[in-house]
């Protein structure tokens, strides 16, 4: 028996930051951002709003869609690199706020691949007999963004997406997941300070070492190659072809990356799910956010073959093939 996605949900904060707003903050332009990234606006949390606040809304919507009660959840897996606090896990904060008293809870740290990693772990538990797993990707990327660095601040946004996983059938549900990592390239995208290596200090803050640093151009090339490979691996493992795929939902990092991967895989524009123009790169939240939009807009229908592919810091890359 496969595990099945019983319901999806998502949430983004109300505050909109447009490219025009960014023009007033750093030396950039709407034209550059749209041409180089495809992003037009992104959502940011209000002061005091944290990762668990976004996750709570997304999780409640997913539970409602799945018709599953919080008290019936066995496990909560929260994919995030921007949790409320270093300790305890944001999944535990969410467990309390949802009233999911029976659930075990932990965070999964795999950056932009976090949701697919968490989905893979959840899938293994369901296949092993567990009844319901809540999988969330939620990020407050604005909390680790240097708002004076034009190389990165135009890219990121805040948001959350969630799915409820339960018992499916042998034909439908999560057909397979594929996870990869290459820690040799860990300095391509990283936050150097604020952890145990360089604990939070005035020096870390003054030197902006608690914010994301990225070798954008080099990352770009690896992202295209890795997501293509992960997508190919998923269809190969299931004895289907790329032509059989109805909807391709890649991590929403950059429109040029998405289109390059789409072209390499031979997908039409209609098969590619894009919402990065509205939300920017929301890291672990990006795939479940796009998945929920595809479900709500009925672009995903019963029986469809849905391919997820992600890439991010670590470096990590991953894919999943789901029969809806
Ligand atoms: O989610 C995790 C995975 N992340 C990714 O996959 C991100 C991958 N990388 C990218 O999306 C792109 O590399 C970026 C959007 C970050 C940058 O685009 P690029 O085409 O690779 O630009 P570049 O870094 O080669 O920079 C081109 C020029 C530079 O100027 P010079 O040196 O040629 O004079 C930059 O300083 O563009 C300049 N630039 C900007 N100009 C205006 C960089 N950022 C900006 C900006 N506005 N915001």
Tab-separated table of C-alpha atoms and ligand atoms in Angstrom:
chain	number	residue	atom	x	y	z
A	1	UNK	CA	0.000	0.000	0.000
A	2	UNK	CA	1.199	3.514	-0.813
A	3	UNK	CA	0.727	6.477	1.437
A	4	UNK	CA	-1.785	9.004	0.085
A	5	UNK	CA	-1.992	12.782	0.310
A	6	UNK	CA	-5.415	13.126	1.943
A	7	UNK	CA	-5.504	16.924	2.024
A	8	UNK	CA	-3.401	20.017	1.334
A	9	UNK	CA	-3.331	23.506	2.852
A	10	UNK	CA	-1.255	26.661	2.694
A	11	UNK	CA	-0.934	30.120	4.154
A	12	UNK	CA	1.013	33.291	3.360
A	13	UNK	CA	1.168	36.414	5.520
A	14	UNK	CA	-0.800	39.482	4.361
A	15	UNK	CA	2.094	41.913	4.003
A	16	UNK	CA	3.217	42.287	0.354
A	17	UNK	CA	6.724	43.487	-0.588
A	18	UNK	CA	6.849	44.461	-4.275
A	19	UNK	CA	9.856	44.974	-6.512
A	20	UNK	CA	9.044	48.695	-6.404
A	21	UNK	CA	9.421	48.551	-2.599
A	22	UNK	CA	12.827	46.869	-3.031
A	23	UNK	CA	13.900	49.609	-5.463
A	24	UNK	CA	13.643	51.980	-2.506
A	25	UNK	CA	15.720	49.694	-0.242
A	26	UNK	CA	18.697	48.569	-2.402
A	27	UNK	CA	20.294	49.392	-5.775
A	28	UNK	CA	18.005	47.244	-7.947
A	29	UNK	CA	15.129	47.578	-10.412
A	30	UNK	CA	11.851	45.862	-11.132
A	31	UNK	CA	13.170	45.111	-14.643
A	32	UNK	CA	16.304	43.352	-13.318
A	33	UNK	CA	14.379	41.294	-10.755
A	34	UNK	CA	11.680	40.215	-13.227
A	35	UNK	CA	14.157	39.417	-16.022
A	36	UNK	CA	16.688	37.586	-13.824
A	37	UNK	CA	14.298	35.820	-11.414
A	38	UNK	CA	10.641	36.107	-12.546
A	39	UNK	CA	9.659	37.371	-9.079
A	40	UNK	CA	7.248	40.344	-8.904
A	41	UNK	CA	6.343	40.352	-5.215
A	42	UNK	CA	6.712	38.287	-2.063
A	43	UNK	CA	4.927	38.026	1.306
A	44	UNK	CA	6.586	38.928	4.605
A	45	UNK	CA	5.524	38.326	8.200
A	46	UNK	CA	4.468	41.196	10.439
A	47	UNK	CA	6.681	41.853	13.495
A	48	UNK	CA	5.889	39.187	16.078
A	49	UNK	CA	4.577	36.702	13.516
A	50	UNK	CA	6.714	33.524	13.536
A	51	UNK	CA	7.151	30.295	11.598
A	52	UNK	CA	4.672	28.388	13.800
A	53	UNK	CA	1.987	31.034	13.129
A	54	UNK	CA	2.218	30.415	9.375
A	55	UNK	CA	2.474	26.637	9.882
A	56	UNK	CA	-0.610	26.581	12.129
A	57	UNK	CA	-2.842	28.151	9.462
A	58	UNK	CA	-1.514	25.877	6.707
A	59	UNK	CA	-1.843	22.767	8.908
A	60	UNK	CA	-5.418	23.576	9.941
A	61	UNK	CA	-6.400	24.012	6.289
A	62	UNK	CA	-4.755	20.698	5.334
A	63	UNK	CA	-6.507	18.871	8.198
A	64	UNK	CA	-9.865	20.333	7.146
A	65	UNK	CA	-9.290	19.311	3.517
A	66	UNK	CA	-8.274	15.799	4.647
A	67	UNK	CA	-11.164	15.559	7.118
A	68	UNK	CA	-8.729	14.410	9.792
A	69	UNK	CA	-8.849	15.626	13.407
A	70	UNK	CA	-5.697	17.030	15.031
A	71	UNK	CA	-6.093	14.486	17.825
A	72	UNK	CA	-5.746	11.629	15.326
A	73	UNK	CA	-2.328	12.676	14.006
A	74	UNK	CA	0.491	10.282	14.927
A	75	UNK	CA	3.473	12.339	13.772
A	76	UNK	CA	4.210	15.960	12.835
A	77	UNK	CA	7.216	16.618	10.593
A	78	UNK	CA	8.040	20.283	10.154
A	79	UNK	CA	10.471	21.132	7.358
A	80	UNK	CA	12.052	24.483	8.146
A	81	UNK	CA	15.375	26.282	8.501
A	82	UNK	CA	13.744	29.318	10.142
A	83	UNK	CA	11.915	27.843	13.159
A	84	UNK	CA	10.578	30.062	15.953
A	85	UNK	CA	13.558	29.311	18.251
A	86	UNK	CA	16.619	26.990	18.153
A	87	UNK	CA	15.026	24.974	20.969
A	88	UNK	CA	12.466	23.354	21.146
A	89	UNK	CA	11.470	22.263	17.656
A	90	UNK	CA	8.786	24.323	15.944
A	91	UNK	CA	6.940	21.041	15.315
A	92	UNK	CA	6.441	20.732	19.112
A	93	UNK	CA	5.069	24.287	19.317
A	94	UNK	CA	2.676	23.397	16.517
A	95	UNK	CA	1.695	20.106	18.157
A	96	UNK	CA	0.508	22.053	21.219
A	97	UNK	CA	-1.290	24.763	19.267
A	98	UNK	CA	-3.089	22.214	17.063
A	99	UNK	CA	-4.057	20.078	20.042
A	100	UNK	CA	-2.415	17.084	18.377
A	101	UNK	CA	-1.775	15.535	21.773
A	102	UNK	CA	-1.029	12.002	20.490
A	103	UNK	CA	1.501	13.134	17.888
A	104	UNK	CA	5.270	12.817	18.066
A	105	UNK	CA	6.863	15.941	16.584
A	106	UNK	CA	10.212	17.065	15.189
A	107	UNK	CA	11.740	19.466	12.696
A	108	UNK	CA	13.508	18.391	9.503
A	109	UNK	CA	16.411	20.523	8.309
A	110	UNK	CA	17.078	20.100	4.587
A	111	UNK	CA	16.590	23.712	3.410
A	112	UNK	CA	14.606	24.003	0.167
A	113	UNK	CA	14.424	20.188	-0.062
A	114	UNK	CA	12.963	19.956	3.436
A	115	UNK	CA	9.398	19.262	2.348
A	116	UNK	CA	10.346	16.401	-0.009
A	117	UNK	CA	12.693	14.960	2.641
A	118	UNK	CA	9.881	15.141	5.235
A	119	UNK	CA	7.396	13.639	2.777
A	120	UNK	CA	9.790	10.751	2.209
A	121	UNK	CA	10.120	10.076	5.963
A	122	UNK	CA	6.349	10.338	6.431
A	123	UNK	CA	5.815	7.933	3.534
A	124	UNK	CA	8.094	5.363	5.191
A	125	UNK	CA	6.164	5.597	8.474
A	126	UNK	CA	2.785	5.236	6.759
A	127	UNK	CA	4.064	2.226	4.795
A	128	UNK	CA	5.121	0.832	8.168
A	129	UNK	CA	1.556	1.051	9.510
A	130	UNK	CA	1.262	4.564	10.957
A	131	UNK	CA	-2.164	6.131	10.314
A	132	UNK	CA	-1.755	9.905	9.863
A	133	UNK	CA	1.330	12.093	9.429
A	134	UNK	CA	1.166	15.875	9.103
A	135	UNK	CA	3.973	17.207	6.885
A	136	UNK	CA	4.596	20.943	6.796
A	137	UNK	CA	7.043	23.200	4.997
A	138	UNK	CA	7.098	26.608	6.668
A	139	UNK	CA	9.640	29.413	6.498
A	140	UNK	CA	10.204	32.964	7.629
A	141	UNK	CA	13.057	33.552	5.213
A	142	UNK	CA	12.824	37.295	5.916
A	143	UNK	CA	14.348	36.565	9.368
A	144	UNK	CA	17.623	35.312	7.818
A	145	UNK	CA	17.707	37.758	4.888
A	146	UNK	CA	20.172	40.648	4.762
A	147	UNK	CA	17.924	43.471	3.580
A	148	UNK	CA	20.957	45.492	2.433
A	149	UNK	CA	22.288	42.728	0.116
A	150	UNK	CA	20.712	43.035	-3.330
A	151	UNK	CA	22.164	39.652	-4.362
A	152	UNK	CA	19.833	37.813	-1.999
A	153	UNK	CA	17.112	40.099	-0.596
A	154	UNK	CA	15.149	40.226	-3.853
A	155	UNK	CA	14.780	36.428	-3.863
A	156	UNK	CA	13.113	35.267	-0.665
A	157	UNK	CA	9.634	35.301	0.865
A	158	UNK	CA	7.692	33.857	3.816
A	159	UNK	CA	4.952	31.218	3.713
A	160	UNK	CA	3.772	27.736	4.665
A	161	UNK	CA	2.259	24.668	3.028
A	162	UNK	CA	1.082	21.395	4.544
A	163	UNK	CA	-0.216	17.956	3.605
A	164	UNK	CA	-1.848	15.180	5.605
A	165	UNK	CA	-0.543	11.754	4.683
A	166	UNK	CA	-2.527	8.598	5.364
A	167	UNK	CA	-3.092	5.083	4.053
A	168	UNK	CA	-3.674	4.938	0.287
A	169	UNK	CA	-4.058	2.162	-2.248
A	170	UNK	CA	-1.486	0.257	-4.293
A	171	UNK	CA	-2.199	2.374	-7.423
A	172	UNK	CA	-2.473	5.866	-5.969
A	173	UNK	CA	-0.481	7.997	-3.541
A	174	UNK	CA	3.264	8.504	-3.127
A	175	UNK	CA	4.809	6.118	-5.667
A	176	UNK	CA	8.424	6.851	-4.743
A	177	UNK	CA	10.763	9.448	-3.253
A	178	UNK	CA	14.444	10.075	-4.054
A	179	UNK	CA	16.784	12.003	-1.755
A	180	UNK	CA	20.358	13.210	-2.352
A	181	UNK	CA	22.991	15.390	-0.685
A	182	UNK	CA	26.505	16.661	-1.351
A	183	UNK	CA	27.961	18.312	1.746
A	184	UNK	CA	31.170	19.137	-0.119
A	185	UNK	CA	29.263	22.084	-1.593
A	186	UNK	CA	27.875	23.300	1.748
A	187	UNK	CA	29.284	26.807	1.285
A	188	UNK	CA	27.240	27.483	-1.867
A	189	UNK	CA	24.218	28.548	0.217
A	190	UNK	CA	24.713	29.004	3.958
A	191	UNK	CA	24.175	31.089	7.078
A	192	UNK	CA	27.692	31.164	8.594
A	193	UNK	CA	26.892	32.528	12.070
A	194	UNK	CA	24.366	32.115	14.851
A	195	UNK	CA	24.944	28.371	15.350
A	196	UNK	CA	27.404	26.486	17.581
A	197	UNK	CA	30.366	27.344	15.332
A	198	UNK	CA	29.860	31.093	15.685
A	199	UNK	CA	27.269	31.572	18.452
A	200	UNK	CA	25.056	34.668	18.337
A	201	UNK	CA	27.095	37.738	19.301
A	202	UNK	CA	27.411	41.417	18.477
A	203	UNK	CA	30.256	40.488	16.119
A	204	UNK	CA	28.081	37.981	14.235
A	205	UNK	CA	25.348	40.588	13.905
A	206	UNK	CA	27.678	43.471	12.952
A	207	UNK	CA	29.262	41.337	10.228
A	208	UNK	CA	25.857	40.104	9.043
A	209	UNK	CA	26.909	36.482	9.519
A	210	UNK	CA	23.442	35.442	10.685
A	211	UNK	CA	22.051	36.004	7.164
A	212	UNK	CA	21.946	33.846	4.021
A	213	UNK	CA	24.991	33.994	1.758
A	214	UNK	CA	24.699	32.447	-1.680
A	215	UNK	CA	26.941	31.897	-4.689
A	216	UNK	CA	23.971	32.539	-6.946
A	217	UNK	CA	25.428	31.962	-10.361
A	218	UNK	CA	27.211	28.683	-9.500
A	219	UNK	CA	24.155	27.471	-7.580
A	220	UNK	CA	21.976	28.211	-10.601
A	221	UNK	CA	23.852	25.784	-12.865
A	222	UNK	CA	23.877	22.948	-10.315
A	223	UNK	CA	20.165	23.532	-9.552
A	224	UNK	CA	19.160	22.964	-13.185
A	225	UNK	CA	21.242	19.786	-13.533
A	226	UNK	CA	20.230	18.312	-10.150
A	227	UNK	CA	16.493	18.907	-10.513
A	228	UNK	CA	16.550	17.429	-14.002
A	229	UNK	CA	18.392	14.327	-12.706
A	230	UNK	CA	16.022	13.933	-9.738
A	231	UNK	CA	12.983	14.200	-12.027
A	232	UNK	CA	14.413	11.636	-14.465
A	233	UNK	CA	15.193	9.296	-11.562
A	234	UNK	CA	11.592	9.437	-10.304
A	235	UNK	CA	9.995	8.470	-13.613
A	236	UNK	CA	12.632	5.804	-14.320
A	237	UNK	CA	12.039	4.172	-10.930
A	238	UNK	CA	8.328	3.799	-11.677
A	239	UNK	CA	8.547	2.539	-15.254
A	240	UNK	CA	6.704	5.585	-16.617
A	241	UNK	CA	7.862	8.284	-19.028
A	242	UNK	CA	8.003	12.064	-18.731
A	243	UNK	CA	5.071	12.159	-21.178
A	244	UNK	CA	2.952	10.410	-18.543
A	245	UNK	CA	3.477	13.270	-16.051
A	246	UNK	CA	0.473	15.632	-15.796
A	247	UNK	CA	1.884	18.259	-13.442
A	248	UNK	CA	5.478	19.215	-12.620
A	249	UNK	CA	5.955	21.124	-9.352
A	250	UNK	CA	9.586	22.173	-8.886
A	251	UNK	CA	11.025	24.190	-6.005
A	252	UNK	CA	10.262	27.820	-6.863
A	253	UNK	CA	13.758	29.375	-6.842
A	254	UNK	CA	14.048	31.266	-10.119
A	255	UNK	CA	11.872	31.371	-13.262
A	256	UNK	CA	14.910	30.822	-15.483
A	257	UNK	CA	15.810	27.666	-13.498
A	258	UNK	CA	12.210	26.418	-13.756
A	259	UNK	CA	12.057	26.993	-17.496
A	260	UNK	CA	15.500	25.471	-18.121
A	261	UNK	CA	14.495	22.305	-16.220
A	262	UNK	CA	11.101	22.223	-17.969
A	263	UNK	CA	12.749	22.446	-21.395
A	264	UNK	CA	15.341	19.767	-20.587
A	265	UNK	CA	12.527	17.441	-19.475
A	266	UNK	CA	10.401	18.304	-22.524
A	267	UNK	CA	7.375	19.528	-20.532
A	268	UNK	CA	4.915	22.041	-22.014
A	269	UNK	CA	4.389	25.327	-20.152
A	270	UNK	CA	0.935	24.070	-19.044
A	271	UNK	CA	2.459	21.174	-17.102
A	272	UNK	CA	4.731	23.486	-15.077
A	273	UNK	CA	3.306	24.878	-11.822
A	274	UNK	CA	4.605	28.393	-11.150
A	275	UNK	CA	3.682	30.748	-8.321
A	276	UNK	CA	7.110	32.217	-7.630
A	277	UNK	CA	6.057	35.508	-9.260
A	278	UNK	CA	3.728	36.088	-6.256
A	279	UNK	CA	5.719	34.540	-3.396
A	280	UNK	CA	9.438	34.429	-4.328
A	281	UNK	CA	11.621	31.627	-2.977
A	282	UNK	CA	9.999	30.347	0.237
A	283	UNK	CA	12.515	27.496	0.711
A	284	UNK	CA	10.850	24.425	2.308
A	285	UNK	CA	7.404	26.024	1.915
A	286	UNK	CA	7.669	26.483	-1.838
A	287	UNK	CA	6.566	23.021	-3.048
A	288	UNK	CA	3.601	22.518	-0.649
A	289	UNK	CA	2.509	26.120	-1.327
A	290	UNK	CA	2.512	25.478	-5.077
A	291	UNK	CA	0.946	22.028	-4.603
A	292	UNK	CA	-1.964	23.473	-2.627
A	293	UNK	CA	-2.546	26.156	-5.260
A	294	UNK	CA	-2.550	23.500	-8.003
A	295	UNK	CA	-5.085	21.431	-6.031
A	296	UNK	CA	-7.371	24.379	-5.174
A	297	UNK	CA	-7.339	25.662	-8.773
A	298	UNK	CA	-8.156	22.097	-9.925
A	299	UNK	CA	-5.064	21.923	-12.111
A	300	UNK	CA	-4.448	18.615	-10.327
A	301	UNK	CA	-7.254	16.107	-10.873
A	302	UNK	CA	-7.866	12.610	-9.545
A	303	UNK	CA	-5.630	10.138	-11.401
A	304	UNK	CA	-3.021	12.746	-12.357
A	305	UNK	CA	0.661	11.923	-12.109
A	306	UNK	CA	2.376	14.714	-10.139
A	307	UNK	CA	6.161	15.115	-10.117
A	308	UNK	CA	7.851	17.125	-7.347
A	309	UNK	CA	11.520	18.164	-7.623
A	310	UNK	CA	13.574	20.232	-5.200
A	311	UNK	CA	17.039	21.661	-4.816
A	312	UNK	CA	18.706	23.688	-2.078
A	313	UNK	CA	21.347	24.307	0.565
A	314	UNK	CA	23.380	21.355	1.743
A	315	UNK	CA	23.589	20.929	-1.161
A	316	UNK	CA	20.516	18.723	-1.330
A	317	UNK	CA	18.244	17.618	-4.158
A	318	UNK	CA	15.189	15.382	-4.173
A	319	UNK	CA	12.091	14.262	-6.045
A	320	UNK	CA	8.791	12.483	-5.485
A	321	UNK	CA	6.239	10.977	-7.855
A	322	UNK	CA	2.627	10.985	-6.687
A	323	UNK	CA	-0.453	9.447	-8.331
A	324	UNK	CA	-3.347	11.688	-7.259
B	1	LIG	O1	16.565	27.970	-3.227
B	1	LIG	C1	17.885	27.532	-3.221
B	1	LIG	C2	18.441	27.511	-4.539
B	1	LIG	N1	18.743	28.840	-4.993
B	1	LIG	C3	18.891	29.053	-6.254
B	1	LIG	O2	18.737	28.147	-7.015
B	1	LIG	C4	19.302	30.424	-6.684
B	1	LIG	C5	20.100	30.308	-7.939
B	1	LIG	N2	20.618	31.560	-8.458
B	1	LIG	C6	19.862	32.536	-9.004
B	1	LIG	O3	18.666	32.523	-8.952
B	1	LIG	C7	20.595	33.622	-9.734
B	1	LIG	O4	21.955	33.295	-9.814
B	1	LIG	C8	20.433	35.037	-9.128
B	1	LIG	C9	19.037	35.560	-9.386
B	1	LIG	C10	20.741	34.999	-7.653
B	1	LIG	C11	21.413	36.002	-9.807
B	1	LIG	O5	21.220	36.001	-11.204
B	1	LIG	P1	22.476	35.844	-12.191
B	1	LIG	O6	21.962	35.920	-13.556
B	1	LIG	O7	23.191	34.593	-11.796
B	1	LIG	O8	23.289	37.138	-11.859
B	1	LIG	P2	24.807	37.279	-11.368
B	1	LIG	O9	24.936	36.823	-9.957
B	1	LIG	O10	25.710	36.675	-12.377
B	1	LIG	O11	24.974	38.854	-11.408
B	1	LIG	C12	24.847	39.586	-12.602
B	1	LIG	C13	24.967	41.077	-12.270
B	1	LIG	C14	26.105	41.416	-11.299
B	1	LIG	O12	26.658	42.637	-11.714
B	1	LIG	P3	28.078	42.690	-12.491
B	1	LIG	O13	29.055	42.043	-11.552
B	1	LIG	O14	27.864	41.901	-13.744
B	1	LIG	O15	28.302	44.145	-12.706
B	1	LIG	C15	25.393	41.617	-9.977
B	1	LIG	O16	26.072	42.506	-9.133
B	1	LIG	O17	23.765	41.533	-11.643
B	1	LIG	C16	24.093	42.224	-10.436
B	1	LIG	N3	23.018	42.048	-9.477
B	1	LIG	C17	21.943	42.854	-9.426
B	1	LIG	N4	21.605	43.936	-10.157
B	1	LIG	C18	20.424	44.517	-9.849
B	1	LIG	C19	22.877	41.070	-8.538
B	1	LIG	N5	21.723	41.251	-7.876
B	1	LIG	C20	21.135	42.346	-8.401
B	1	LIG	C21	19.917	43.004	-8.132
B	1	LIG	N6	19.607	44.095	-8.891
B	1	LIG	N7	19.070	42.608	-7.180
